[in-house]
mmCIF file with all atom_site columns, C-alpha atoms in Angstrom:
data_model
loop_
_atom_site.group_PDB
_atom_site.id
_atom_site.type_symbol
_atom_site.label_atom_id
_atom_site.label_alt_id
_atom_site.label_comp_id
_atom_site.label_asym_id
_atom_site.label_entity_id
_atom_site.label_seq_id
_atom_site.pdbx_PDB_ins_code
_atom_site.Cartn_x
_atom_site.Cartn_y
_atom_site.Cartn_z
_atom_site.occupancy
_atom_site.B_iso_or_equiv
_atom_site.pdbx_formal_charge
_atom_site.auth_seq_id
_atom_site.auth_comp_id
_atom_site.auth_asym_id
_atom_site.auth_atom_id
_atom_site.pdbx_PDB_model_num
ATOM 1   C CA . UNK O 1 1   ? -20.537 3.602   -31.913 1.00 0.00 ? 1   UNK O CA 1
ATOM 2   C CA . UNK O 1 2   ? -20.934 3.255   -35.685 1.00 0.00 ? 2   UNK O CA 1
ATOM 3   C CA . UNK O 1 3   ? -18.458 1.718   -38.103 1.00 0.00 ? 3   UNK O CA 1
ATOM 4   C CA . UNK O 1 4   ? -17.464 5.106   -39.526 1.00 0.00 ? 4   UNK O CA 1
ATOM 5   C CA . UNK O 1 5   ? -16.507 6.443   -36.042 1.00 0.00 ? 5   UNK O CA 1
ATOM 6   C CA . UNK O 1 6   ? -14.438 3.336   -35.425 1.00 0.00 ? 6   UNK O CA 1
ATOM 7   C CA . UNK O 1 7   ? -12.484 3.930   -38.672 1.00 0.00 ? 7   UNK O CA 1
ATOM 8   C CA . UNK O 1 8   ? -12.049 7.649   -37.935 1.00 0.00 ? 8   UNK O CA 1
ATOM 9   C CA . UNK O 1 9   ? -10.597 6.910   -34.436 1.00 0.00 ? 9   UNK O CA 1
ATOM 10  C CA . UNK O 1 10  ? -8.578  3.679   -34.626 1.00 0.00 ? 10  UNK O CA 1
ATOM 11  C CA . UNK O 1 11  ? -6.413  4.393   -31.606 1.00 0.00 ? 11  UNK O CA 1
ATOM 12  C CA . UNK O 1 12  ? -9.154  4.675   -29.082 1.00 0.00 ? 12  UNK O CA 1
ATOM 13  C CA . UNK O 1 13  ? -9.368  1.381   -27.247 1.00 0.00 ? 13  UNK O CA 1
ATOM 14  C CA . UNK O 1 14  ? -12.258 2.236   -24.946 1.00 0.00 ? 14  UNK O CA 1
ATOM 15  C CA . UNK O 1 15  ? -14.963 3.097   -27.419 1.00 0.00 ? 15  UNK O CA 1
ATOM 16  C CA . UNK O 1 16  ? -18.383 4.291   -26.256 1.00 0.00 ? 16  UNK O CA 1
ATOM 17  C CA . UNK O 1 17  ? -21.536 5.838   -27.543 1.00 0.00 ? 17  UNK O CA 1
ATOM 18  C CA . UNK O 1 18  ? -22.076 8.302   -24.679 1.00 0.00 ? 18  UNK O CA 1
ATOM 19  C CA . UNK O 1 19  ? -24.627 11.065  -25.293 1.00 0.00 ? 19  UNK O CA 1
ATOM 20  C CA . UNK O 1 20  ? -25.346 9.665   -28.743 1.00 0.00 ? 20  UNK O CA 1
ATOM 21  C CA . UNK O 1 21  ? -28.892 9.543   -30.074 1.00 0.00 ? 21  UNK O CA 1
ATOM 22  C CA . UNK O 1 22  ? -30.427 6.183   -29.362 1.00 0.00 ? 22  UNK O CA 1
ATOM 23  C CA . UNK O 1 23  ? -33.308 4.949   -31.495 1.00 0.00 ? 23  UNK O CA 1
ATOM 24  C CA . UNK O 1 24  ? -35.224 4.216   -28.323 1.00 0.00 ? 24  UNK O CA 1
ATOM 25  C CA . UNK O 1 25  ? -34.610 6.987   -25.853 1.00 0.00 ? 25  UNK O CA 1
ATOM 26  C CA . UNK O 1 26  ? -34.938 5.927   -22.263 1.00 0.00 ? 26  UNK O CA 1
ATOM 27  C CA . UNK O 1 27  ? -36.883 8.047   -19.882 1.00 0.00 ? 27  UNK O CA 1
ATOM 28  C CA . UNK O 1 28  ? -35.376 8.814   -16.474 1.00 0.00 ? 28  UNK O CA 1
ATOM 29  C CA . UNK O 1 29  ? -37.406 8.056   -13.362 1.00 0.00 ? 29  UNK O CA 1
ATOM 30  C CA . UNK O 1 30  ? -37.095 10.129  -10.213 1.00 0.00 ? 30  UNK O CA 1
ATOM 31  C CA . UNK O 1 31  ? -34.639 7.515   -8.929  1.00 0.00 ? 31  UNK O CA 1
ATOM 32  C CA . UNK O 1 32  ? -30.984 8.686   -9.454  1.00 0.00 ? 32  UNK O CA 1
ATOM 33  C CA . UNK O 1 33  ? -28.369 6.625   -11.224 1.00 0.00 ? 33  UNK O CA 1
ATOM 34  C CA . UNK O 1 34  ? -24.731 6.292   -10.427 1.00 0.00 ? 34  UNK O CA 1
ATOM 35  C CA . UNK O 1 35  ? -21.783 7.266   -12.622 1.00 0.00 ? 35  UNK O CA 1
ATOM 36  C CA . UNK O 1 36  ? -21.065 3.514   -12.849 1.00 0.00 ? 36  UNK O CA 1
ATOM 37  C CA . UNK O 1 37  ? -24.493 2.798   -14.291 1.00 0.00 ? 37  UNK O CA 1
ATOM 38  C CA . UNK O 1 38  ? -24.090 5.673   -16.803 1.00 0.00 ? 38  UNK O CA 1
ATOM 39  C CA . UNK O 1 39  ? -20.634 4.315   -17.794 1.00 0.00 ? 39  UNK O CA 1
ATOM 40  C CA . UNK O 1 40  ? -22.041 0.804   -18.254 1.00 0.00 ? 40  UNK O CA 1
ATOM 41  C CA . UNK O 1 41  ? -24.945 2.079   -20.408 1.00 0.00 ? 41  UNK O CA 1
ATOM 42  C CA . UNK O 1 42  ? -22.594 4.022   -22.631 1.00 0.00 ? 42  UNK O CA 1
ATOM 43  C CA . UNK O 1 43  ? -20.202 1.156   -23.082 1.00 0.00 ? 43  UNK O CA 1
ATOM 44  C CA . UNK O 1 44  ? -22.645 -1.492  -24.187 1.00 0.00 ? 44  UNK O CA 1
ATOM 45  C CA . UNK O 1 45  ? -24.003 -2.341  -27.622 1.00 0.00 ? 45  UNK O CA 1
ATOM 46  C CA . UNK O 1 46  ? -27.707 -2.435  -28.344 1.00 0.00 ? 46  UNK O CA 1
ATOM 47  C CA . UNK O 1 47  ? -27.706 -6.226  -27.760 1.00 0.00 ? 47  UNK O CA 1
ATOM 48  C CA . UNK O 1 48  ? -26.367 -5.632  -24.163 1.00 0.00 ? 48  UNK O CA 1
ATOM 49  C CA . UNK O 1 49  ? -22.819 -6.908  -24.781 1.00 0.00 ? 49  UNK O CA 1
ATOM 50  C CA . UNK O 1 50  ? -19.756 -4.775  -23.943 1.00 0.00 ? 50  UNK O CA 1
ATOM 51  C CA . UNK O 1 51  ? -18.217 -2.750  -26.773 1.00 0.00 ? 51  UNK O CA 1
ATOM 52  C CA . UNK O 1 52  ? -14.867 -4.524  -26.299 1.00 0.00 ? 52  UNK O CA 1
ATOM 53  C CA . UNK O 1 53  ? -12.939 -6.664  -23.808 1.00 0.00 ? 53  UNK O CA 1
ATOM 54  C CA . UNK O 1 54  ? -11.492 -3.714  -21.864 1.00 0.00 ? 54  UNK O CA 1
ATOM 55  C CA . UNK O 1 55  ? -14.970 -2.297  -21.357 1.00 0.00 ? 55  UNK O CA 1
ATOM 56  C CA . UNK O 1 56  ? -16.226 -5.696  -20.236 1.00 0.00 ? 56  UNK O CA 1
ATOM 57  C CA . UNK O 1 57  ? -13.624 -5.853  -17.460 1.00 0.00 ? 57  UNK O CA 1
ATOM 58  C CA . UNK O 1 58  ? -14.535 -2.370  -16.212 1.00 0.00 ? 58  UNK O CA 1
ATOM 59  C CA . UNK O 1 59  ? -18.222 -3.255  -16.356 1.00 0.00 ? 59  UNK O CA 1
ATOM 60  C CA . UNK O 1 60  ? -17.646 -6.328  -14.209 1.00 0.00 ? 60  UNK O CA 1
ATOM 61  C CA . UNK O 1 61  ? -15.684 -4.254  -11.656 1.00 0.00 ? 61  UNK O CA 1
ATOM 62  C CA . UNK O 1 62  ? -18.416 -1.584  -11.437 1.00 0.00 ? 62  UNK O CA 1
ATOM 63  C CA . UNK O 1 63  ? -21.148 -4.242  -11.058 1.00 0.00 ? 63  UNK O CA 1
ATOM 64  C CA . UNK O 1 64  ? -19.110 -5.967  -8.316  1.00 0.00 ? 64  UNK O CA 1
ATOM 65  C CA . UNK O 1 65  ? -18.478 -2.767  -6.353  1.00 0.00 ? 65  UNK O CA 1
ATOM 66  C CA . UNK O 1 66  ? -22.133 -1.684  -6.511  1.00 0.00 ? 66  UNK O CA 1
ATOM 67  C CA . UNK O 1 67  ? -23.388 -5.195  -5.584  1.00 0.00 ? 67  UNK O CA 1
ATOM 68  C CA . UNK O 1 68  ? -21.079 -5.357  -2.600  1.00 0.00 ? 68  UNK O CA 1
ATOM 69  C CA . UNK O 1 69  ? -22.423 -2.141  -1.251  1.00 0.00 ? 69  UNK O CA 1
ATOM 70  C CA . UNK O 1 70  ? -18.875 -0.863  -0.683  1.00 0.00 ? 70  UNK O CA 1
ATOM 71  C CA . UNK O 1 71  ? -19.629 2.220   -2.817  1.00 0.00 ? 71  UNK O CA 1
ATOM 72  C CA . UNK O 1 72  ? -22.714 4.340   -2.728  1.00 0.00 ? 72  UNK O CA 1
ATOM 73  C CA . UNK O 1 73  ? -24.741 3.423   -5.790  1.00 0.00 ? 73  UNK O CA 1
ATOM 74  C CA . UNK O 1 74  ? -26.128 6.950   -6.469  1.00 0.00 ? 74  UNK O CA 1
ATOM 75  C CA . UNK O 1 75  ? -23.828 9.409   -4.792  1.00 0.00 ? 75  UNK O CA 1
ATOM 76  C CA . UNK O 1 76  ? -21.261 10.899  -7.174  1.00 0.00 ? 76  UNK O CA 1
ATOM 77  C CA . UNK O 1 77  ? -17.890 10.969  -5.390  1.00 0.00 ? 77  UNK O CA 1
ATOM 78  C CA . UNK O 1 78  ? -14.272 10.410  -6.009  1.00 0.00 ? 78  UNK O CA 1
ATOM 79  C CA . UNK O 1 79  ? -14.624 6.983   -4.378  1.00 0.00 ? 79  UNK O CA 1
ATOM 80  C CA . UNK O 1 80  ? -17.795 5.747   -6.107  1.00 0.00 ? 80  UNK O CA 1
ATOM 81  C CA . UNK O 1 81  ? -18.066 2.601   -8.196  1.00 0.00 ? 81  UNK O CA 1
ATOM 82  C CA . UNK O 1 82  ? -16.681 4.144   -11.383 1.00 0.00 ? 82  UNK O CA 1
ATOM 83  C CA . UNK O 1 83  ? -13.731 5.728   -9.603  1.00 0.00 ? 83  UNK O CA 1
ATOM 84  C CA . UNK O 1 84  ? -12.873 2.457   -7.898  1.00 0.00 ? 84  UNK O CA 1
ATOM 85  C CA . UNK O 1 85  ? -13.245 0.418   -11.079 1.00 0.00 ? 85  UNK O CA 1
ATOM 86  C CA . UNK O 1 86  ? -11.079 2.712   -13.154 1.00 0.00 ? 86  UNK O CA 1
ATOM 87  C CA . UNK O 1 87  ? -8.673  3.393   -10.274 1.00 0.00 ? 87  UNK O CA 1
ATOM 88  C CA . UNK O 1 88  ? -7.067  6.562   -11.623 1.00 0.00 ? 88  UNK O CA 1
ATOM 89  C CA . UNK O 1 89  ? -7.439  10.281  -11.075 1.00 0.00 ? 89  UNK O CA 1
ATOM 90  C CA . UNK O 1 90  ? -10.131 12.370  -12.719 1.00 0.00 ? 90  UNK O CA 1
ATOM 91  C CA . UNK O 1 91  ? -9.082  14.019  -15.922 1.00 0.00 ? 91  UNK O CA 1
ATOM 92  C CA . UNK O 1 92  ? -8.319  17.739  -15.649 1.00 0.00 ? 92  UNK O CA 1
ATOM 93  C CA . UNK O 1 93  ? -11.399 19.820  -16.256 1.00 0.00 ? 93  UNK O CA 1
ATOM 94  C CA . UNK O 1 94  ? -14.011 17.032  -16.536 1.00 0.00 ? 94  UNK O CA 1
ATOM 95  C CA . UNK O 1 95  ? -15.597 14.338  -14.543 1.00 0.00 ? 95  UNK O CA 1
ATOM 96  C CA . UNK O 1 96  ? -15.744 10.816  -16.060 1.00 0.00 ? 96  UNK O CA 1
ATOM 97  C CA . UNK O 1 97  ? -19.292 9.555   -16.653 1.00 0.00 ? 97  UNK O CA 1
ATOM 98  C CA . UNK O 1 98  ? -20.843 12.998  -16.609 1.00 0.00 ? 98  UNK O CA 1
ATOM 99  C CA . UNK O 1 99  ? -19.817 14.344  -20.031 1.00 0.00 ? 99  UNK O CA 1
ATOM 100 C CA . UNK O 1 100 ? -17.928 17.530  -20.840 1.00 0.00 ? 100 UNK O CA 1
ATOM 101 C CA . UNK O 1 101 ? -20.090 19.930  -18.810 1.00 0.00 ? 101 UNK O CA 1
ATOM 102 C CA . UNK O 1 102 ? -19.380 19.493  -15.112 1.00 0.00 ? 102 UNK O CA 1
ATOM 103 C CA . UNK O 1 103 ? -15.905 20.124  -13.786 1.00 0.00 ? 103 UNK O CA 1
ATOM 104 C CA . UNK O 1 104 ? -14.290 18.278  -10.880 1.00 0.00 ? 104 UNK O CA 1
ATOM 105 C CA . UNK O 1 105 ? -14.471 21.310  -8.635  1.00 0.00 ? 105 UNK O CA 1
ATOM 106 C CA . UNK O 1 106 ? -18.234 21.751  -9.388  1.00 0.00 ? 106 UNK O CA 1
ATOM 107 C CA . UNK O 1 107 ? -19.041 18.117  -8.719  1.00 0.00 ? 107 UNK O CA 1
ATOM 108 C CA . UNK O 1 108 ? -16.713 17.306  -5.874  1.00 0.00 ? 108 UNK O CA 1
ATOM 109 C CA . UNK O 1 109 ? -16.262 20.784  -4.409  1.00 0.00 ? 109 UNK O CA 1
ATOM 110 C CA . UNK O 1 110 ? -12.543 20.260  -4.207  1.00 0.00 ? 110 UNK O CA 1
ATOM 111 C CA . UNK O 1 111 ? -9.599  20.068  -6.544  1.00 0.00 ? 111 UNK O CA 1
ATOM 112 C CA . UNK O 1 112 ? -9.900  16.491  -7.675  1.00 0.00 ? 112 UNK O CA 1
ATOM 113 C CA . UNK O 1 113 ? -6.388  16.188  -9.193  1.00 0.00 ? 113 UNK O CA 1
ATOM 114 C CA . UNK O 1 114 ? -4.797  16.237  -5.740  1.00 0.00 ? 114 UNK O CA 1
ATOM 115 C CA . UNK O 1 115 ? -2.916  13.084  -4.886  1.00 0.00 ? 115 UNK O CA 1
ATOM 116 C CA . UNK O 1 116 ? -4.844  12.672  -1.646  1.00 0.00 ? 116 UNK O CA 1
ATOM 117 C CA . UNK O 1 117 ? -8.090  12.192  -3.591  1.00 0.00 ? 117 UNK O CA 1
ATOM 118 C CA . UNK O 1 118 ? -6.690  9.315   -5.613  1.00 0.00 ? 118 UNK O CA 1
ATOM 119 C CA . UNK O 1 119 ? -7.865  5.914   -4.256  1.00 0.00 ? 119 UNK O CA 1
ATOM 120 C CA . UNK O 1 120 ? -4.507  4.372   -5.250  1.00 0.00 ? 120 UNK O CA 1
ATOM 121 C CA . UNK O 1 121 ? -2.601  7.072   -3.323  1.00 0.00 ? 121 UNK O CA 1
ATOM 122 C CA . UNK O 1 122 ? -4.835  6.587   -0.300  1.00 0.00 ? 122 UNK O CA 1
ATOM 123 C CA . UNK O 1 123 ? -4.185  2.816   -0.380  1.00 0.00 ? 123 UNK O CA 1
ATOM 124 C CA . UNK O 1 124 ? -0.443  3.444   -0.627  1.00 0.00 ? 124 UNK O CA 1
ATOM 125 C CA . UNK O 1 125 ? -0.504  5.799   2.354   1.00 0.00 ? 125 UNK O CA 1
ATOM 126 C CA . UNK O 1 126 ? -2.347  3.076   4.372   1.00 0.00 ? 126 UNK O CA 1
ATOM 127 C CA . UNK O 1 127 ? 0.317   0.540   3.435   1.00 0.00 ? 127 UNK O CA 1
ATOM 128 C CA . UNK O 1 128 ? 3.108   3.028   4.333   1.00 0.00 ? 128 UNK O CA 1
ATOM 129 C CA . UNK O 1 129 ? 1.464   3.595   7.737   1.00 0.00 ? 129 UNK O CA 1
ATOM 130 C CA . UNK O 1 130 ? 1.381   -0.161  8.323   1.00 0.00 ? 130 UNK O CA 1
ATOM 131 C CA . UNK O 1 131 ? 4.999   -0.532  7.330   1.00 0.00 ? 131 UNK O CA 1
ATOM 132 C CA . UNK O 1 132 ? 6.040   2.278   9.662   1.00 0.00 ? 132 UNK O CA 1
ATOM 133 C CA . UNK O 1 133 ? 4.121   0.544   12.473  1.00 0.00 ? 133 UNK O CA 1
ATOM 134 C CA . UNK O 1 134 ? 5.986   -2.700  11.798  1.00 0.00 ? 134 UNK O CA 1
ATOM 135 C CA . UNK O 1 135 ? 9.342   -0.850  11.797  1.00 0.00 ? 135 UNK O CA 1
ATOM 136 C CA . UNK O 1 136 ? 8.537   0.634   15.209  1.00 0.00 ? 136 UNK O CA 1
ATOM 137 C CA . UNK O 1 137 ? 7.545   -2.764  16.509  1.00 0.00 ? 137 UNK O CA 1
ATOM 138 C CA . UNK O 1 138 ? 10.717  -4.351  15.211  1.00 0.00 ? 138 UNK O CA 1
ATOM 139 C CA . UNK O 1 139 ? 12.807  -1.598  16.753  1.00 0.00 ? 139 UNK O CA 1
ATOM 140 C CA . UNK O 1 140 ? 11.081  -2.144  20.075  1.00 0.00 ? 140 UNK O CA 1
ATOM 141 C CA . UNK O 1 141 ? 11.721  -5.969  19.856  1.00 0.00 ? 141 UNK O CA 1
ATOM 142 C CA . UNK O 1 142 ? 15.338  -5.270  19.002  1.00 0.00 ? 142 UNK O CA 1
ATOM 143 C CA . UNK O 1 143 ? 15.678  -2.931  21.973  1.00 0.00 ? 143 UNK O CA 1
ATOM 144 C CA . UNK O 1 144 ? 14.219  -5.571  24.289  1.00 0.00 ? 144 UNK O CA 1
ATOM 145 C CA . UNK O 1 145 ? 16.532  -8.248  22.879  1.00 0.00 ? 145 UNK O CA 1
ATOM 146 C CA . UNK O 1 146 ? 19.559  -5.983  23.397  1.00 0.00 ? 146 UNK O CA 1
ATOM 147 C CA . UNK O 1 147 ? 18.588  -5.235  26.957  1.00 0.00 ? 147 UNK O CA 1
ATOM 148 C CA . UNK O 1 148 ? 18.094  -8.952  27.638  1.00 0.00 ? 148 UNK O CA 1
ATOM 149 C CA . UNK O 1 149 ? 21.531  -9.682  26.094  1.00 0.00 ? 149 UNK O CA 1
ATOM 150 C CA . UNK O 1 150 ? 23.157  -7.033  28.273  1.00 0.00 ? 150 UNK O CA 1
ATOM 151 C CA . UNK O 1 151 ? 21.594  -8.553  31.350  1.00 0.00 ? 151 UNK O CA 1
ATOM 152 C CA . UNK O 1 152 ? 22.806  -12.003 30.334  1.00 0.00 ? 152 UNK O CA 1
ATOM 153 C CA . UNK O 1 153 ? 26.345  -10.713 29.807  1.00 0.00 ? 153 UNK O CA 1
ATOM 154 C CA . UNK O 1 154 ? 26.327  -8.965  33.156  1.00 0.00 ? 154 UNK O CA 1
ATOM 155 C CA . UNK O 1 155 ? 25.128  -12.139 34.842  1.00 0.00 ? 155 UNK O CA 1
ATOM 156 C CA . UNK O 1 156 ? 27.778  -14.189 33.046  1.00 0.00 ? 156 UNK O CA 1
ATOM 157 C CA . UNK O 1 157 ? 30.500  -11.698 34.049  1.00 0.00 ? 157 UNK O CA 1
ATOM 158 C CA . UNK O 1 158 ? 29.423  -11.739 37.692  1.00 0.00 ? 158 UNK O CA 1
ATOM 159 C CA . UNK O 1 159 ? 29.294  -15.539 37.671  1.00 0.00 ? 159 UNK O CA 1
ATOM 160 C CA . UNK O 1 160 ? 32.795  -15.812 36.188  1.00 0.00 ? 160 UNK O CA 1
ATOM 161 C CA . UNK O 1 161 ? 34.183  -13.222 38.558  1.00 0.00 ? 161 UNK O CA 1
ATOM 162 C CA . UNK O 1 162 ? 32.923  -15.267 41.496  1.00 0.00 ? 162 UNK O CA 1
ATOM 163 C CA . UNK O 1 163 ? 35.270  -18.048 40.431  1.00 0.00 ? 163 UNK O CA 1
ATOM 164 C CA . UNK O 1 164 ? 38.601  -16.214 40.112  1.00 0.00 ? 164 UNK O CA 1
ATOM 165 C CA . UNK O 1 165 ? 40.695  -19.191 41.186  1.00 0.00 ? 165 UNK O CA 1
ATOM 166 C CA . UNK O 1 166 ? 39.381  -21.331 38.343  1.00 0.00 ? 166 UNK O CA 1
ATOM 167 C CA . UNK O 1 167 ? 39.743  -18.832 35.448  1.00 0.00 ? 167 UNK O CA 1
ATOM 168 C CA . UNK O 1 168 ? 42.803  -17.085 33.942  1.00 0.00 ? 168 UNK O CA 1
ATOM 169 C CA . UNK O 1 169 ? 42.975  -13.445 34.995  1.00 0.00 ? 169 UNK O CA 1
ATOM 170 C CA . UNK O 1 170 ? 43.253  -12.479 31.306  1.00 0.00 ? 170 UNK O CA 1
ATOM 171 C CA . UNK O 1 171 ? 39.766  -14.003 30.689  1.00 0.00 ? 171 UNK O CA 1
ATOM 172 C CA . UNK O 1 172 ? 38.281  -11.843 33.420  1.00 0.00 ? 172 UNK O CA 1
ATOM 173 C CA . UNK O 1 173 ? 40.038  -8.787  31.997  1.00 0.00 ? 173 UNK O CA 1
ATOM 174 C CA . UNK O 1 174 ? 38.670  -9.534  28.542  1.00 0.00 ? 174 UNK O CA 1
ATOM 175 C CA . UNK O 1 175 ? 35.163  -9.990  29.899  1.00 0.00 ? 175 UNK O CA 1
ATOM 176 C CA . UNK O 1 176 ? 35.329  -6.584  31.544  1.00 0.00 ? 176 UNK O CA 1
ATOM 177 C CA . UNK O 1 177 ? 36.720  -5.027  28.370  1.00 0.00 ? 177 UNK O CA 1
ATOM 178 C CA . UNK O 1 178 ? 33.965  -6.694  26.343  1.00 0.00 ? 178 UNK O CA 1
ATOM 179 C CA . UNK O 1 179 ? 31.311  -5.085  28.547  1.00 0.00 ? 179 UNK O CA 1
ATOM 180 C CA . UNK O 1 180 ? 33.041  -1.717  28.108  1.00 0.00 ? 180 UNK O CA 1
ATOM 181 C CA . UNK O 1 181 ? 33.219  -2.228  24.297  1.00 0.00 ? 181 UNK O CA 1
ATOM 182 C CA . UNK O 1 182 ? 37.049  -2.578  24.295  1.00 0.00 ? 182 UNK O CA 1
ATOM 183 C CA . UNK O 1 183 ? 38.491  -5.344  22.158  1.00 0.00 ? 183 UNK O CA 1
ATOM 184 C CA . UNK O 1 184 ? 41.571  -7.168  23.504  1.00 0.00 ? 184 UNK O CA 1
ATOM 185 C CA . UNK O 1 185 ? 43.574  -10.102 22.340  1.00 0.00 ? 185 UNK O CA 1
ATOM 186 C CA . UNK O 1 186 ? 42.423  -13.538 23.425  1.00 0.00 ? 186 UNK O CA 1
ATOM 187 C CA . UNK O 1 187 ? 44.139  -14.975 26.488  1.00 0.00 ? 187 UNK O CA 1
ATOM 188 C CA . UNK O 1 188 ? 46.727  -17.750 26.416  1.00 0.00 ? 188 UNK O CA 1
ATOM 189 C CA . UNK O 1 189 ? 45.142  -21.104 27.319  1.00 0.00 ? 189 UNK O CA 1
ATOM 190 C CA . UNK O 1 190 ? 47.994  -21.990 29.610  1.00 0.00 ? 190 UNK O CA 1
ATOM 191 C CA . UNK O 1 191 ? 48.176  -18.661 31.502  1.00 0.00 ? 191 UNK O CA 1
ATOM 192 C CA . UNK O 1 192 ? 46.667  -18.850 34.996  1.00 0.00 ? 192 UNK O CA 1
ATOM 193 C CA . UNK O 1 193 ? 46.232  -15.778 37.207  1.00 0.00 ? 193 UNK O CA 1
ATOM 194 C CA . UNK O 1 194 ? 49.038  -13.843 35.508  1.00 0.00 ? 194 UNK O CA 1
ATOM 195 C CA . UNK O 1 195 ? 51.584  -16.675 35.800  1.00 0.00 ? 195 UNK O CA 1
ATOM 196 C CA . UNK O 1 196 ? 53.663  -17.452 32.679  1.00 0.00 ? 196 UNK O CA 1
ATOM 197 C CA . UNK O 1 197 ? 52.993  -20.798 30.960  1.00 0.00 ? 197 UNK O CA 1
ATOM 198 C CA . UNK O 1 198 ? 55.287  -23.631 32.128  1.00 0.00 ? 198 UNK O CA 1
ATOM 199 C CA . UNK O 1 199 ? 58.362  -24.454 30.129  1.00 0.00 ? 199 UNK O CA 1
ATOM 200 C CA . UNK O 1 200 ? 57.890  -27.345 27.765  1.00 0.00 ? 200 UNK O CA 1
#
């Protein structure tokens, strides 16, 4: 991008020289190129350096995605190296890295503005699915703990009821009420089997 263009468009932070006339035009072989490679070529100066820091970060991401093989290097898709590096939806009516001609529906065959086509949306959906799975697992663990607690309470009640001579009858009544979900006042410590406490 020449100095005049920079002065005419000071707000643009991601400058490029896409589809400009280069002094030394490059010929295309029969081997295809990816959108990421096109984006890199149009965001570098003639000396090979990035046009600015923001472009340098994107170039590093594209290079990393293509080197890892996680994205197809030549197939144009909504999940290719450029889409993953930029991480946002395609602009309405055009496809990044392919100029102003092709539209998203022509290139991708679907409406590319849909949320389901956004890599970030897909990632959030995966996280939501994992969180739902964890909630279900936690609910199951809680249910098992509640069932175990009920069994322990039933065992405790039957054990205490087998010793009626040693416990106040009010304690037994409260235990039964507790199992039925009824709250009653605590028993008197001195009361035994319905007998009033001795006079002091």
